[in-house]
Coordinates of N, CA and C in Angstrom, one line a residue:
M820 N -62.6 -55.7 -93.6 CA -61.7 -56.9 -94.8 C -62.4 -58.3 -94.6
T821 N -62.2 -58.6 -96.1 CA -63.2 -59.9 -96.5 C -62.8 -61.0 -95.4
S822 N -63.4 -61.9 -95.5 CA -63.2 -63.4 -95.3 C -61.8 -63.8 -95.7
A823 N -61.3 -64.0 -97.1 CA -60.4 -64.2 -97.7 C -59.1 -63.7 -97.3
N824 N -59.2 -62.3 -96.9 CA -58.5 -61.5 -96.8 C -58.2 -61.8 -94.7
L825 N -59.0 -62.4 -93.8 CA -58.9 -62.4 -92.9 C -58.0 -63.7 -92.7
I826 N -59.0 -64.6 -93.5 CA -58.2 -66.3 -93.4 C -56.5 -66.0 -93.5
K827 N -56.3 -65.3 -94.6 CA -55.0 -65.4 -95.0 C -54.1 -64.7 -93.8
K828 N -54.4 -63.7 -93.6 CA -53.8 -62.6 -92.3 C -53.8 -63.4 -91.0
T829 N -54.6 -64.3 -90.8 CA -54.9 -65.2 -89.3 C -53.4 -66.5 -90.0
G830 N -53.8 -66.8 -90.8 CA -52.7 -67.8 -91.3 C -51.4 -67.2 -91.1
N831 N -50.8 -66.1 -92.1 CA -49.7 -65.5 -91.7 C -49.6 -65.7 -90.2
I832 N -50.5 -64.9 -89.4 CA -49.6 -64.4 -87.7 C -49.3 -66.1 -87.4
R833 N -50.2 -67.1 -87.5 CA -49.8 -68.7 -87.3 C -48.7 -68.9 -87.6
V834 N -48.2 -69.0 -88.9 CA -47.0 -69.4 -89.2 C -46.1 -68.8 -88.8
K835 N -45.9 -67.0 -88.8 CA -44.9 -66.2 -88.0 C -44.5 -66.9 -86.6
S836 N -45.9 -66.9 -85.9 CA -45.8 -67.4 -84.5 C -44.9 -68.8 -84.5
Q837 N -45.6 -70.0 -85.3 CA -44.9 -71.2 -84.9 C -43.1 -71.1 -85.8
V838 N -43.0 -70.5 -86.4 CA -41.6 -70.1 -86.8 C -40.5 -69.6 -85.6
K839 N -41.2 -68.8 -85.0 CA -40.8 -68.1 -84.1 C -40.5 -68.8 -82.8
I840 N -41.3 -69.6 -82.1 CA -41.4 -70.9 -81.2 C -40.7 -72.0 -81.9
L841 N -40.9 -72.5 -82.6 CA -39.4 -73.7 -83.2 C -38.3 -73.3 -83.3
S842 N -37.9 -71.8 -83.3 CA -36.4 -71.2 -83.7 C -36.2 -70.7 -82.0
A843 N -36.8 -70.5 -81.3 CA -36.3 -70.5 -80.0 C -36.4 -71.9 -79.4
A844 N -37.3 -73.0 -79.7 CA -37.0 -74.0 -79.0 C -35.7 -75.0 -79.2
R845 N -35.2 -74.7 -80.8 CA -33.9 -75.2 -81.3 C -32.9 -74.6 -80.1
T846 N -33.1 -73.6 -79.8 CA -31.9 -72.6 -79.1 C -32.2 -73.6 -77.4
E847 N -32.9 -73.6 -77.2 CA -33.3 -74.2 -75.7 C -32.9 -75.6 -75.6
F848 N -33.6 -76.5 -76.2 CA -33.2 -78.0 -76.3 C -31.7 -78.0 -76.5
V849 N -30.9 -77.0 -77.5 CA -29.5 -77.2 -77.5 C -28.4 -77.0 -76.2
L850 N -29.3 -75.6 -75.4 CA -28.7 -75.2 -74.1 C -29.1 -76.0 -73.1
Q851 N -30.5 -76.4 -73.1 CA -30.3 -77.2 -72.1 C -31.0 -78.9 -72.1
G852 N -31.3 -79.2 -73.2 CA -31.5 -80.6 -73.7 C -32.9 -80.8 -73.6
Y853 N -33.3 -82.3 -74.0 CA -34.9 -82.0 -73.9 C -35.5 -82.2 -72.8
R854 N -34.5 -82.8 -71.5 CA -35.3 -82.8 -70.1 C -35.2 -80.9 -69.3
G855 N -34.2 -80.4 -69.7 CA -33.8 -79.3 -69.2 C -35.1 -78.1 -70.0
A856 N -34.9 -78.2 -71.0 CA -36.0 -77.3 -71.8 C -37.2 -77.2 -70.8
T857 N -37.8 -76.4 -71.2 CA -39.3 -76.0 -70.6 C -40.1 -75.5 -71.4
V858 N -41.5 -75.6 -71.7 CA -42.3 -74.4 -72.4 C -42.3 -73.2 -72.1
Q859 N -42.2 -72.6 -70.7 CA -42.0 -71.5 -70.2 C -40.8 -71.0 -70.7
S860 N -39.4 -71.5 -70.5 CA -38.6 -70.8 -71.4 C -38.5 -70.8 -73.0
I861 N -38.9 -71.8 -73.6 CA -39.5 -71.8 -74.5 C -40.2 -70.3 -75.3
A862 N -41.0 -70.5 -74.2 CA -41.9 -68.9 -74.7 C -40.9 -68.0 -74.5
D863 N -40.6 -67.5 -73.0 CA -39.2 -66.2 -72.9 C -38.5 -66.3 -74.1
R864 N -37.9 -67.0 -74.1 CA -37.1 -66.7 -75.5 C -37.9 -66.6 -76.6
A865 N -39.3 -66.8 -76.8 CA -39.7 -66.4 -78.3 C -40.6 -65.2 -78.0
E866 N -40.7 -64.4 -76.6 CA -41.2 -63.8 -76.2 C -42.6 -63.6 -76.5
L867 N -43.2 -65.0 -76.2 CA -44.6 -65.3 -76.6 C -45.0 -65.8 -75.2
P868 N -46.4 -65.7 -75.0 CA -47.0 -66.0 -73.7 C -47.1 -67.3 -73.6
K869 N -46.7 -67.7 -72.4 CA -47.1 -69.7 -72.5 C -48.4 -70.0 -73.5
A870 N -49.3 -69.4 -72.9 CA -50.7 -69.7 -73.4 C -50.6 -70.0 -75.1
N871 N -49.7 -69.0 -75.8 CA -49.5 -68.7 -76.9 C -49.3 -70.2 -77.4
V872 N -48.1 -70.6 -76.8 CA -47.0 -72.1 -77.7 C -48.0 -73.0 -77.4
L873 N -48.5 -73.4 -75.9 CA -49.2 -74.6 -76.0 C -50.3 -74.7 -76.9
Y874 N -50.9 -73.3 -77.0 CA -52.2 -72.9 -78.3 C -51.8 -73.7 -79.6
Y875 N -50.8 -73.6 -80.0 CA -50.1 -74.3 -81.2 C -49.6 -75.6 -81.4
F876 N -49.1 -76.0 -80.1 CA -47.9 -77.5 -79.8 C -48.5 -78.0 -78.8
K877 N -49.9 -77.8 -77.6 CA -50.4 -78.4 -76.5 C -48.9 -78.8 -75.6
N878 N -47.7 -79.2 -75.9 CA -46.8 -79.8 -74.9 C -45.5 -79.7 -75.2
K879 N -44.6 -80.0 -74.8 CA -43.1 -80.1 -74.8 C -42.8 -81.1 -76.2
E880 N -43.1 -82.1 -75.8 CA -42.8 -83.5 -76.7 C -43.7 -82.8 -78.2
N881 N -44.6 -82.2 -78.0 CA -44.9 -81.6 -79.3 C -43.8 -81.1 -80.4
I882 N -43.9 -79.7 -79.4 CA -42.7 -78.9 -79.6 C -41.3 -79.7 -80.3
Y883 N -40.9 -80.6 -79.5 CA -39.8 -81.1 -79.9 C -40.1 -82.4 -81.2
H884 N -40.9 -82.9 -81.1 CA -41.1 -83.1 -82.7 C -41.0 -82.4 -83.4
A885 N -41.8 -81.4 -83.6 CA -41.6 -80.2 -84.7 C -40.7 -80.2 -85.2
V886 N -39.5 -79.4 -83.9 CA -38.0 -79.3 -84.5 C -37.9 -80.5 -85.2
L887 N -37.6 -81.9 -84.7 CA -36.9 -82.4 -85.3 C -37.5 -82.7 -86.6
E888 N -38.7 -83.3 -86.8 CA -39.4 -82.8 -88.2 C -39.1 -82.1 -88.9
N889 N -38.9 -80.6 -88.5 CA -38.7 -79.8 -89.3 C -36.9 -80.0 -89.7
T890 N -36.4 -80.3 -89.1 CA -35.0 -80.4 -89.1 C -34.8 -81.6 -90.3
L891 N -35.6 -82.8 -90.2 CA -35.4 -83.3 -91.0 C -36.2 -83.3 -92.8
Q892 N -37.0 -82.5 -92.5 CA -37.5 -82.3 -93.9 C -36.5 -81.2 -94.7
M893 N -35.7 -80.3 -93.8 CA -34.9 -79.9 -94.5 C -33.8 -80.0 -95.0
W894 N -33.0 -81.3 -94.3 CA -32.6 -82.2 -94.9 C -32.6 -82.3 -96.0
D895 N -33.7 -83.0 -96.1 CA -34.4 -83.9 -97.5 C -34.2 -82.8 -98.5
E896 N -35.0 -81.8 -98.2 CA -34.6 -80.7 -99.4 C -33.7 -80.2 -99.5
G897 N -33.3 -80.0 -98.9 CA -31.6 -79.6 -99.2 C -30.5 -80.6 -100.1
I898 N -30.5 -82.0 -99.7 CA -29.8 -82.8 -100.1 C -30.6 -83.1 -101.5
G899 N -31.7 -83.1 -101.8 CA -32.2 -83.4 -102.9 C -32.3 -84.9 -103.1
D900 N -32.5 -85.3 -104.5 CA -32.3 -86.6 -105.1 C -30.5 -86.5 -105.6
I901 N -30.1 -88.4 -105.7 CA -29.0 -88.3 -106.1 C -29.2 -89.2 -107.3
E902 N -29.2 -88.7 -108.5 CA -29.4 -89.7 -109.7 C -28.6 -90.2 -110.4
Q903 N -29.0 -91.4 -110.9 CA -28.0 -92.3 -111.4 C -27.3 -91.6 -112.8
N904 N -28.1 -90.5 -113.6 CA -27.3 -90.5 -114.7 C -26.1 -89.4 -114.6
E905 N -26.4 -88.3 -113.0 CA -25.3 -87.5 -112.6 C -24.0 -88.3 -113.0
G906 N -24.2 -89.5 -112.8 CA -22.6 -89.9 -112.0 C -22.2 -89.6 -110.4
P907 N -20.7 -90.6 -110.4 CA -21.0 -90.7 -108.7 C -20.2 -89.5 -108.6
K908 N -19.3 -88.9 -109.0 CA -18.6 -87.3 -108.9 C -19.5 -86.4 -108.6
V909 N -20.3 -86.1 -109.8 CA -21.2 -85.1 -109.3 C -22.3 -85.5 -107.9
A910 N -22.8 -86.7 -107.9 CA -23.6 -87.1 -106.8 C -22.8 -86.5 -105.6
I911 N -21.9 -87.0 -105.2 CA -21.1 -87.2 -104.0 C -20.7 -85.3 -103.7
E912 N -20.0 -84.7 -105.1 CA -20.1 -83.1 -104.8 C -21.4 -82.9 -104.1
K913 N -22.2 -83.0 -104.9 CA -23.8 -82.5 -104.6 C -24.2 -82.8 -102.6
F914 N -23.9 -83.8 -102.5 CA -23.9 -84.6 -101.4 C -23.5 -83.7 -100.3
I915 N -22.2 -83.5 -100.3 CA -21.4 -82.9 -99.4 C -21.4 -81.5 -99.6
A916 N -21.5 -81.0 -100.7 CA -22.1 -79.3 -100.3 C -23.1 -79.1 -99.8
A917 N -23.9 -79.7 -100.0 CA -25.3 -79.8 -99.2 C -25.5 -79.5 -97.7
K918 N -24.7 -80.8 -97.8 CA -24.4 -81.4 -95.9 C -23.9 -80.3 -95.5
V919 N -23.0 -79.5 -95.8 CA -21.7 -78.7 -95.3 C -22.6 -77.5 -95.2
R920 N -23.0 -77.0 -96.3 CA -24.0 -75.4 -96.0 C -25.0 -75.6 -95.4
M921 N -25.6 -76.9 -94.9 CA -26.5 -76.9 -93.9 C -26.2 -76.6 -92.4
S922 N -25.1 -77.4 -92.1 CA -24.2 -77.5 -91.2 C -23.9 -76.0 -90.7
F923 N -23.4 -75.0 -91.6 CA -23.0 -73.7 -91.3 C -23.8 -72.8 -91.4
K924 N -25.3 -73.1 -92.1 CA -26.5 -72.2 -91.5 C -27.8 -72.7 -90.4
H925 N -27.5 -73.8 -90.3 CA -28.6 -73.9 -89.4 C -27.5 -75.6 -88.4
P926 N -26.4 -74.9 -87.4 CA -25.8 -75.7 -86.9 C -26.5 -76.6 -85.5
E927 N -27.9 -75.6 -84.8 CA -28.7 -76.0 -84.3 C -29.4 -76.9 -84.1
A928 N -29.8 -77.0 -85.7 CA -31.0 -78.3 -86.2 C -29.6 -79.6 -86.3
S929 N -28.7 -79.8 -86.1 CA -27.8 -80.4 -86.6 C -27.5 -80.9 -85.1
K930 N -27.1 -80.5 -84.0 CA -26.6 -80.6 -82.8 C -27.9 -81.5 -81.7
I931 N -29.2 -80.9 -82.2 CA -30.3 -81.5 -81.6 C -30.8 -82.8 -82.1
Y932 N -30.3 -82.8 -83.6 CA -30.5 -84.4 -83.9 C -29.2 -85.1 -83.6
A933 N -28.1 -84.7 -83.1 CA -26.7 -85.6 -82.7 C -27.4 -85.5 -81.4
M934 N -27.6 -84.8 -80.7 CA -28.2 -85.7 -79.4 C -29.3 -86.1 -79.0
E935 N -30.3 -86.0 -80.2 CA -31.4 -87.1 -79.8 C -30.6 -88.7 -80.0
V936 N -29.8 -88.7 -80.9 CA -29.3 -90.1 -81.7 C -28.2 -90.5 -80.2
I937 N -27.5 -89.6 -79.9 CA -26.7 -89.9 -78.6 C -27.6 -91.0 -77.3
Q938 N -28.8 -89.8 -77.4 CA -29.3 -90.7 -76.0 C -30.7 -91.4 -76.3
G939 N -30.2 -92.2 -77.7 CA -31.2 -93.6 -77.8 C -32.1 -93.2 -79.1
A940 N -32.3 -92.3 -79.8 CA -33.3 -91.6 -80.5 C -34.5 -92.1 -80.2
Q941 N -34.5 -92.3 -78.9 CA -36.2 -92.7 -78.4 C -37.4 -91.7 -79.5
H942 N -37.0 -90.5 -80.1 CA -38.3 -90.0 -80.6 C -37.8 -90.3 -82.4
L943 N -36.7 -90.9 -82.4 CA -37.0 -91.0 -84.0 C -36.4 -92.5 -84.4
K944 N -37.0 -93.3 -83.4 CA -36.7 -94.6 -83.8 C -37.6 -95.4 -85.3
D945 N -39.2 -94.8 -85.1 CA -39.8 -95.1 -86.5 C -39.6 -94.4 -87.5
Y946 N -38.8 -93.0 -87.5 CA -37.8 -92.3 -88.6 C -36.6 -93.7 -89.1
A947 N -35.8 -93.6 -88.3 CA -34.5 -94.6 -88.5 C -34.8 -95.8 -88.9
R948 N -36.1 -96.4 -88.6 CA -36.1 -98.0 -88.8 C -36.8 -97.8 -90.6
T949 N -37.9 -97.0 -90.7 CA -38.3 -97.0 -92.2 C -37.7 -95.5 -93.0
Y950 N -37.9 -94.4 -92.9 CA -37.5 -93.6 -93.7 C -36.1 -93.5 -94.2
Q951 N -35.7 -93.4 -93.0 CA -34.3 -93.0 -93.2 C -33.4 -94.3 -93.6
R952 N -33.7 -95.7 -92.9 CA -33.1 -97.1 -93.3 C -33.4 -97.5 -94.8
Q953 N -34.3 -96.7 -95.4 CA -34.9 -97.3 -96.7 C -34.0 -96.1 -97.7
W954 N -34.1 -94.8 -97.2 CA -33.0 -93.6 -98.2 C -31.7 -94.5 -98.3
V955 N -31.3 -94.8 -96.9 CA -29.9 -95.1 -97.2 C -29.4 -96.3 -97.8
R956 N -30.3 -97.4 -98.2 CA -30.2 -98.8 -98.7 C -30.6 -98.4 -100.5
E957 N -31.5 -97.3 -100.9 CA -31.7 -97.0 -102.1 C -30.5 -96.2 -102.2
K958 N -29.4 -95.2 -101.5 CA -28.7 -94.9 -102.2 C -27.4 -95.6 -102.6
A959 N -27.2 -96.5 -101.3 CA -26.1 -97.6 -101.2 C -26.6 -98.3 -102.7
K960 N -27.8 -99.1 -102.7 CA -27.5 -99.3 -104.1 C -27.3 -98.7 -105.3
L961 N -27.6 -97.6 -105.7 CA -27.0 -96.6 -106.6 C -25.9 -96.6 -106.7
F962 N -24.6 -96.3 -105.3 CA -23.4 -96.5 -105.4 C -23.2 -97.6 -105.7
Q963 N -23.5 -99.0 -105.3 CA -23.1 -100.2 -105.7 C -23.2 -100.5 -107.0
Q964 N -24.2 -100.0 -107.6 CA -24.2 -99.8 -109.6 C -23.1 -99.4 -110.1
W965 N -22.8 -98.1 -109.5 CA -21.9 -97.3 -110.2 C -20.6 -98.2 -110.0
I966 N -20.0 -99.0 -108.7 CA -19.0 -99.6 -108.3 C -19.2 -100.8 -109.6
D967 N -20.1 -101.3 -109.3 CA -20.0 -102.6 -110.5 C -19.8 -102.3 -112.2
N968 N -20.6 -100.6 -112.4 CA -20.3 -100.6 -113.7 C -18.6 -99.8 -113.9
G969 N -18.0 -99.7 -112.4 CA -16.4 -99.7 -112.8 C -16.4 -98.1 -113.0
E970 N -17.6 -97.3 -112.9 CA -17.4 -96.1 -112.5 C -16.7 -94.9 -111.3
M971 N -16.0 -96.0 -109.9 CA -15.5 -95.4 -108.6 C -15.0 -97.0 -108.3
V972 N -14.0 -96.9 -107.4 CA -13.7 -97.9 -106.5 C -14.4 -98.1 -105.9
N973 N -14.2 -100.1 -105.4 CA -14.5 -100.5 -104.3 C -14.8 -100.5 -103.1
V974 N -15.8 -99.3 -102.4 CA -16.0 -99.0 -101.2 C -17.1 -99.3 -100.6
D975 N -17.4 -99.5 -99.9 CA -18.4 -100.1 -99.1 C -19.4 -98.7 -99.1
P976 N -20.6 -99.0 -100.0 CA -21.8 -97.8 -100.1 C -22.1 -96.9 -98.8
V977 N -22.3 -97.8 -97.8 CA -23.1 -97.5 -96.4 C -22.2 -96.9 -96.0
H978 N -20.9 -97.1 -95.7 CA -19.9 -96.7 -95.3 C -19.5 -95.5 -94.9
L979 N -19.5 -95.2 -97.0 CA -19.5 -93.9 -97.4 C -20.3 -92.9 -97.4
I980 N -21.9 -93.6 -97.2 CA -23.0 -92.3 -96.6 C -22.7 -91.9 -94.9
F981 N -21.8 -92.7 -94.2 CA -21.6 -92.8 -92.9 C -20.9 -91.5 -92.6
L982 N -19.7 -91.9 -93.9 CA -18.7 -91.0 -93.6 C -18.9 -89.2 -94.2
I983 N -19.7 -89.3 -95.1 CA -20.1 -88.4 -95.6 C -20.9 -87.4 -94.5
W984 N -21.9 -87.9 -93.8 CA -22.7 -87.8 -92.8 C -21.3 -86.9 -91.5
S985 N -21.2 -87.8 -90.7 CA -20.3 -87.6 -89.9 C -19.2 -86.4 -90.4
S986 N -18.7 -86.0 -91.3 CA -17.8 -85.1 -91.6 C -18.1 -83.8 -91.5
T987 N -19.3 -84.1 -92.6 CA -19.8 -82.7 -92.8 C -20.6 -82.0 -91.4
Q988 N -21.4 -83.3 -90.7 CA -21.9 -82.4 -89.6 C -21.0 -82.0 -88.4
H989 N -19.6 -82.5 -88.6 CA -19.0 -82.2 -87.4 C -18.9 -81.1 -87.6
Y990 N -18.9 -79.7 -88.2 CA -18.9 -78.9 -88.6 C -19.7 -77.8 -87.9
A991 N -21.1 -78.8 -87.3 CA -21.8 -78.2 -86.4 C -22.0 -78.5 -85.6
D992 N -22.2 -79.9 -84.8 CA -21.7 -80.4 -83.8 C -20.9 -80.3 -83.2
F993 N -20.1 -79.5 -83.8 CA -18.1 -79.2 -83.1 C -17.8 -78.2 -83.2
D994 N -18.7 -76.8 -83.3 CA -18.2 -75.8 -84.2 C -17.6 -75.3 -82.7
T995 N -17.8 -75.0 -81.4 CA -17.3 -74.6 -80.5 C -15.6 -75.0 -80.9
Q996 N -15.7 -76.3 -80.8 CA -14.4 -76.8 -80.4 C -13.3 -76.7 -81.5
I997 N -14.2 -76.5 -82.6 CA -13.3 -76.0 -84.2 C -12.8 -74.7 -84.0
L998 N -13.9 -73.8 -84.1 CA -13.5 -72.1 -83.3 C -12.4 -72.1 -82.2
T999 N -12.3 -72.7 -81.6 CA -11.1 -72.7 -80.4 C -9.9 -73.0 -80.9
I1000 N -9.9 -73.9 -81.6 CA -8.5 -74.7 -82.0 C -8.2 -73.7 -82.9
M1001 N -9.0 -73.2 -84.0 CA -8.5 -72.0 -85.3 C -8.2 -71.1 -84.8
N1002 N -8.9 -70.7 -83.4 CA -8.4 -69.3 -82.8 C -9.4 -68.3 -83.6
Q1003 N -10.5 -68.8 -84.1 CA -11.6 -67.7 -84.4 C -12.9 -67.1 -83.7
A1004 N -13.4 -65.8 -83.5 CA -14.6 -66.0 -82.6 C -16.1 -66.7 -83.6
D1005 N -16.0 -66.7 -85.2 CA -16.6 -66.8 -85.6 C -16.2 -67.5 -86.9
F1006 N -17.0 -68.2 -87.7 CA -16.8 -69.0 -89.2 C -17.0 -67.6 -89.9
E1007 N -15.9 -67.5 -91.0 CA -15.8 -66.6 -91.7 C -16.5 -67.0 -93.1
D1008 N -16.9 -65.7 -94.3 CA -17.7 -66.5 -95.2 C -17.0 -67.7 -96.3
N1009 N -15.8 -67.7 -96.3 CA -14.9 -68.1 -97.1 C -14.9 -69.8 -96.4
D1010 N -14.8 -70.2 -95.1 CA -14.6 -71.1 -94.5 C -16.0 -72.4 -95.1
V1011 N -17.2 -71.7 -95.5 CA -18.1 -72.7 -95.9 C -17.1 -73.7 -97.1
E1012 N -16.8 -72.6 -98.2 CA -16.4 -73.0 -99.5 C -15.0 -73.9 -99.5
K1013 N -14.1 -73.6 -98.3 CA -13.0 -74.3 -98.0 C -13.4 -75.3 -97.4
V1014 N -14.3 -75.9 -96.8 CA -14.7 -77.1 -96.4 C -15.2 -78.1 -97.3
I1015 N -16.2 -77.5 -98.4 CA -16.2 -78.4 -98.9 C -15.7 -78.6 -100.1
A1016 N -14.9 -78.0 -100.5 CA -13.3 -78.1 -101.3 C -12.3 -79.3 -100.9
F1017 N -12.4 -79.1 -99.3 CA -11.3 -80.0 -98.8 C -12.2 -81.6 -98.6
L1018 N -13.4 -81.5 -98.1 CA -14.0 -83.2 -97.8 C -14.1 -83.3 -99.1
S1019 N -14.8 -82.5 -100.2 CA -15.0 -83.2 -101.8 C -13.7 -83.8 -102.2
D1020 N -12.5 -83.0 -101.6 CA -11.4 -83.8 -102.6 C -10.7 -85.1 -102.0
I1021 N -11.0 -84.6 -100.5 CA -10.8 -85.9 -99.9 C -11.1 -87.5 -100.6
I1022 N -12.6 -87.1 -100.1 CA -13.5 -88.2 -100.6 C -14.0 -88.5 -102.0
L1023 N -13.4 -87.9 -102.8 CA -13.5 -88.2 -104.1 C -12.2 -88.7 -104.8
R1024 N -11.0 -88.6 -103.9 CA -9.9 -89.1 -103.7 C -9.8 -90.7 -103.4
G1025 N -10.6 -90.7 -102.2 CA -10.7 -92.0 -101.6 C -11.4 -93.2 -102.9
C1026 N -12.7 -92.4 -103.3 CA -13.5 -93.1 -104.5 C -13.2 -93.6 -105.7
G1027 N -11.5 -92.7 -106.2 CA -11.1 -92.8 -107.3 C -11.7 -92.3 -108.6
L1028 N -12.2 -90.9 -108.2 CA -12.8 -90.3 -109.1 C -12.2 -89.1 -109.2
I1029 N -11.1 -88.9 -108.7 CA -10.2 -87.5 -109.2 C -8.5 -88.4 -109.1

């Protein structure tokens, strides 16, 4: 085996192990919370020796930070950029659809983020004060431009973003409650599109876009 192939193989093993560890960690942090989860319980769920987990992440806090960073990166990539030339209707539809699909596909990631915020966002304060605050300000400014141009009704742009966040993530954070009330064992294939259509209709009507 050449050095290049060995490096590639080693890299693949590293990536696969890290993905496995982070997947197990998401489940443990949702079930046990940050305080209740342990490196050993994460290792057991990942079916890896504890020493392997510590080799990649050093300690529980590093694992937790990696899970949070992975979640934030996934949301950023999923939502993408909201462009002015798209207009408010298309931008809101894309925003809602992306957030709903992520909530249904990765509910554990949303739950961990929500739990972290509820507990004071100790591990997210820098992110919230810098990147997230700036992101909201930029998008709110864009919505305000559309409002000023008469392209949508006068709503508070920041609270509009809060509304989209909360209504879409509800289906991840409170999935047990929703499924119990709807008398379903699990979400069905067409539930995602139903939720996207419903939320889009309600929010677009409130913004005077349909």
